[in-house]
């Protein structure tokens, strides 16, 4: 009678578990680095990371003289303080309003690289933002120097259900202004915490981050 070798909770497949652990460690590395770069790292997370490293080193399973690999050889998602200007060389028809619509020649202001194939940016021709494939555009050289306009949220609000392009935000989050509306009381922005884009009212809920000249 043949033994059933299929993986189960009582009899896990070691190879599958190993692959799963590797994938989760890579994901953890990227997320921890993102928190470090955006100021979201907490003492509790640092303590848990220390405990995790101690667990890995227990019983010399990992040589103490050989440190863990750097948290991020490639840091993803990668937020850009100085947005990158790109020009599209091919078209892209996104599936919904969370994705860009792109025609060749469009200028895209890129704010974050989500992963190795996807970024989030603002199309200056459609005046809309969203995700797009990185390989549809090429970085413009030389890069134009544009001083970033960033707003600090001092209140919280959800997205307007009747307007899918409205942007939700919470107190303490940063909103990057992509374009000011003609009435100057509203703008199209990028939430650096949620990586979403949409329209906001700038009347009462924000405080502009001031960039002072160095002394």
Tab-separated table of C-alpha atoms in Angstrom:
chain	number	residue	atom	x	y	z
A	1	UNK	CA	0.000	0.000	0.000
A	2	UNK	CA	1.484	3.335	-1.058
A	3	UNK	CA	1.922	6.103	1.474
A	4	UNK	CA	0.153	9.384	0.736
A	5	UNK	CA	3.002	11.926	0.450
A	6	UNK	CA	0.785	14.933	-0.190
A	7	UNK	CA	1.397	18.002	1.963
A	8	UNK	CA	-0.998	18.592	4.868
A	9	UNK	CA	-0.992	20.545	8.144
A	10	UNK	CA	0.043	17.355	9.920
A	11	UNK	CA	2.631	16.444	7.292
A	12	UNK	CA	3.898	19.675	5.640
A	13	UNK	CA	6.070	19.627	2.563
A	14	UNK	CA	9.446	21.020	3.712
A	15	UNK	CA	10.280	22.384	0.257
A	16	UNK	CA	6.996	24.296	0.061
A	17	UNK	CA	7.485	25.675	3.560
A	18	UNK	CA	11.019	26.785	2.661
A	19	UNK	CA	9.814	28.596	-0.470
A	20	UNK	CA	7.006	30.249	1.493
A	21	UNK	CA	9.409	31.454	4.214
A	22	UNK	CA	11.793	32.917	1.606
A	23	UNK	CA	8.956	34.844	-0.054
A	24	UNK	CA	7.686	36.178	3.272
A	25	UNK	CA	11.189	37.286	4.336
A	26	UNK	CA	11.634	39.212	1.070
A	27	UNK	CA	8.242	40.862	1.580
A	28	UNK	CA	9.111	41.664	5.201
A	29	UNK	CA	12.416	43.231	4.142
A	30	UNK	CA	10.667	45.549	1.682
A	31	UNK	CA	7.964	46.571	4.169
A	32	UNK	CA	10.405	47.230	7.018
A	33	UNK	CA	12.577	49.383	4.778
A	34	UNK	CA	9.504	51.311	3.624
A	35	UNK	CA	8.600	52.029	7.268
A	36	UNK	CA	12.157	53.111	8.027
A	37	UNK	CA	12.235	55.544	5.106
A	38	UNK	CA	8.805	57.032	5.805
A	39	UNK	CA	9.188	57.319	9.592
A	40	UNK	CA	6.627	54.612	10.328
A	41	UNK	CA	8.942	52.282	12.270
A	42	UNK	CA	7.799	51.800	15.869
A	43	UNK	CA	9.579	50.509	18.979
A	44	UNK	CA	7.262	47.495	19.001
A	45	UNK	CA	8.233	46.499	15.450
A	46	UNK	CA	11.931	47.017	16.235
A	47	UNK	CA	11.575	44.764	19.299
A	48	UNK	CA	9.822	42.086	17.235
A	49	UNK	CA	12.564	42.252	14.586
A	50	UNK	CA	15.209	41.826	17.298
A	51	UNK	CA	13.357	38.773	18.634
A	52	UNK	CA	13.103	37.350	15.117
A	53	UNK	CA	16.843	37.749	14.510
A	54	UNK	CA	17.563	36.152	17.888
A	55	UNK	CA	15.342	33.214	16.921
A	56	UNK	CA	17.225	32.794	13.638
A	57	UNK	CA	20.543	32.782	15.492
A	58	UNK	CA	19.353	30.318	18.141
A	59	UNK	CA	21.461	27.188	18.189
A	60	UNK	CA	23.878	28.747	15.712
A	61	UNK	CA	21.474	27.997	12.879
A	62	UNK	CA	22.909	31.170	11.372
A	63	UNK	CA	26.547	32.108	12.085
A	64	UNK	CA	26.613	35.166	14.357
A	65	UNK	CA	29.594	36.451	12.376
A	66	UNK	CA	27.531	36.430	9.198
A	67	UNK	CA	24.860	39.172	9.435
A	68	UNK	CA	21.515	38.946	7.729
A	69	UNK	CA	21.363	40.272	4.201
A	70	UNK	CA	20.676	44.011	3.963
A	71	UNK	CA	17.017	44.791	4.463
A	72	UNK	CA	16.700	45.972	0.893
A	73	UNK	CA	19.074	45.615	-1.968
A	74	UNK	CA	16.121	46.891	-3.973
A	75	UNK	CA	13.825	48.991	-1.813
A	76	UNK	CA	10.204	48.517	-2.841
A	77	UNK	CA	7.938	50.353	-2.724
A	78	UNK	CA	10.342	53.230	-3.383
A	79	UNK	CA	8.957	56.693	-2.649
A	80	UNK	CA	10.607	59.558	-4.523
A	81	UNK	CA	11.013	62.891	-2.763
A	82	UNK	CA	12.074	64.441	-6.051
A	83	UNK	CA	9.523	63.101	-8.539
A	84	UNK	CA	10.884	61.706	-11.796
A	85	UNK	CA	9.670	62.998	-15.156
A	86	UNK	CA	9.103	60.281	-17.756
A	87	UNK	CA	7.885	60.305	-21.350
A	88	UNK	CA	5.704	57.504	-22.679
A	89	UNK	CA	6.857	55.665	-25.794
A	90	UNK	CA	3.916	53.257	-25.965
A	91	UNK	CA	0.238	53.318	-25.082
A	92	UNK	CA	-1.397	51.848	-21.998
A	93	UNK	CA	-5.116	51.403	-21.350
A	94	UNK	CA	-5.600	50.821	-17.631
A	95	UNK	CA	-8.507	48.604	-16.489
A	96	UNK	CA	-10.052	51.224	-14.162
A	97	UNK	CA	-9.646	54.703	-12.648
A	98	UNK	CA	-6.790	53.514	-10.435
A	99	UNK	CA	-4.621	53.117	-13.549
A	100	UNK	CA	-3.340	55.673	-16.019
A	101	UNK	CA	-4.488	56.077	-19.591
A	102	UNK	CA	-1.370	56.703	-21.676
A	103	UNK	CA	-0.642	57.655	-25.265
A	104	UNK	CA	2.855	57.827	-26.784
A	105	UNK	CA	4.465	61.176	-26.020
A	106	UNK	CA	2.589	61.760	-22.748
A	107	UNK	CA	4.623	63.240	-19.897
A	108	UNK	CA	4.252	61.326	-16.633
A	109	UNK	CA	5.404	62.603	-13.247
A	110	UNK	CA	6.389	59.523	-11.245
A	111	UNK	CA	6.106	59.507	-7.434
A	112	UNK	CA	6.700	55.906	-6.380
A	113	UNK	CA	7.904	52.578	-7.752
A	114	UNK	CA	5.554	49.951	-6.301
A	115	UNK	CA	7.576	47.013	-7.574
A	116	UNK	CA	9.964	46.166	-10.395
A	117	UNK	CA	7.295	46.566	-13.087
A	118	UNK	CA	4.747	49.085	-11.759
A	119	UNK	CA	4.913	52.742	-10.739
A	120	UNK	CA	2.405	55.428	-9.734
A	121	UNK	CA	2.396	58.742	-11.522
A	122	UNK	CA	0.457	61.701	-12.874
A	123	UNK	CA	-0.244	62.121	-16.599
A	124	UNK	CA	0.121	65.846	-17.364
A	125	UNK	CA	-2.027	65.553	-20.492
A	126	UNK	CA	-5.059	63.855	-18.925
A	127	UNK	CA	-4.523	65.485	-15.520
A	128	UNK	CA	-5.177	62.124	-13.875
A	129	UNK	CA	-2.975	59.851	-11.808
A	130	UNK	CA	-2.635	56.127	-11.209
A	131	UNK	CA	-0.564	53.022	-11.731
A	132	UNK	CA	1.260	52.302	-14.976
A	133	UNK	CA	3.802	49.778	-16.311
A	134	UNK	CA	7.335	51.149	-16.026
A	135	UNK	CA	8.314	49.772	-19.440
A	136	UNK	CA	5.810	52.053	-21.203
A	137	UNK	CA	7.894	55.168	-20.486
A	138	UNK	CA	11.490	56.364	-20.327
A	139	UNK	CA	13.074	58.772	-17.860
A	140	UNK	CA	13.618	62.242	-19.324
A	141	UNK	CA	17.178	63.587	-19.256
A	142	UNK	CA	18.059	66.046	-17.930
A	143	UNK	CA	15.414	65.987	-15.229
A	144	UNK	CA	13.562	69.294	-14.678
A	145	UNK	CA	13.987	70.646	-11.146
A	146	UNK	CA	10.592	71.085	-9.515
A	147	UNK	CA	10.297	71.924	-5.823
A	148	UNK	CA	7.854	69.429	-4.265
A	149	UNK	CA	4.650	70.737	-2.701
A	150	UNK	CA	3.667	68.490	0.195
A	151	UNK	CA	0.699	68.882	2.537
A	152	UNK	CA	0.442	67.450	6.052
A	153	UNK	CA	-3.038	66.147	6.825
A	154	UNK	CA	-4.388	67.566	10.097
A	155	UNK	CA	-7.805	65.904	9.726
A	156	UNK	CA	-9.117	62.626	8.339
A	157	UNK	CA	-11.707	61.966	5.655
A	158	UNK	CA	-12.917	59.054	3.581
A	159	UNK	CA	-13.279	59.025	-0.172
A	160	UNK	CA	-16.485	60.414	-1.660
A	161	UNK	CA	-18.568	57.421	-2.785
A	162	UNK	CA	-20.108	59.536	-5.545
A	163	UNK	CA	-16.687	60.519	-6.887
A	164	UNK	CA	-14.309	57.583	-7.408
A	165	UNK	CA	-11.429	59.971	-8.095
A	166	UNK	CA	-11.648	61.589	-4.628
A	167	UNK	CA	-8.739	60.837	-2.283
A	168	UNK	CA	-9.087	59.499	1.266
A	169	UNK	CA	-6.547	60.469	3.910
A	170	UNK	CA	-5.886	60.312	7.647
A	171	UNK	CA	-4.411	62.799	10.070
A	172	UNK	CA	-0.604	62.696	9.968
A	173	UNK	CA	-0.305	61.474	6.392
A	174	UNK	CA	1.494	63.370	3.635
A	175	UNK	CA	-0.211	64.388	0.393
A	176	UNK	CA	1.936	65.355	-2.589
A	177	UNK	CA	0.263	67.995	-4.758
A	178	UNK	CA	0.323	66.999	-8.431
A	179	UNK	CA	-1.764	69.866	-9.796
A	180	UNK	CA	-3.676	72.798	-8.343
A	181	UNK	CA	-7.206	73.349	-9.642
A	182	UNK	CA	-8.135	76.708	-11.150
A	183	UNK	CA	-10.146	77.721	-8.078
A	184	UNK	CA	-7.028	77.104	-5.863
A	185	UNK	CA	-9.328	75.556	-3.231
A	186	UNK	CA	-8.834	72.023	-4.517
A	187	UNK	CA	-6.033	69.964	-5.975
A	188	UNK	CA	-5.109	66.580	-7.409
A	189	UNK	CA	-2.814	64.765	-5.006
A	190	UNK	CA	-0.844	61.627	-4.170
A	191	UNK	CA	-1.175	60.019	-0.713
A	192	UNK	CA	2.328	58.877	0.248
A	193	UNK	CA	0.950	56.415	2.831
A	194	UNK	CA	-1.701	54.620	0.776
A	195	UNK	CA	0.004	55.219	-2.614
A	196	UNK	CA	-3.389	56.308	-3.988
A	197	UNK	CA	-4.149	59.391	-6.066
A	198	UNK	CA	-7.196	61.615	-6.356
A	199	UNK	CA	-8.809	64.983	-5.791
A	200	UNK	CA	-8.818	66.791	-2.443
A	201	UNK	CA	-10.203	70.029	-1.024
A	202	UNK	CA	-7.332	72.067	0.412
A	203	UNK	CA	-9.431	74.527	2.428
A	204	UNK	CA	-9.112	73.363	6.055
A	205	UNK	CA	-7.669	69.854	6.369
A	206	UNK	CA	-4.006	70.483	5.538
A	207	UNK	CA	-0.884	72.344	6.567
A	208	UNK	CA	1.694	73.026	3.884
A	209	UNK	CA	5.197	71.692	4.555
A	210	UNK	CA	7.588	74.619	4.263
A	211	UNK	CA	10.994	74.083	2.655
A	212	UNK	CA	13.395	76.553	4.271
A	213	UNK	CA	16.647	77.539	2.597
A	214	UNK	CA	19.763	76.137	4.270
A	215	UNK	CA	21.805	78.542	6.383
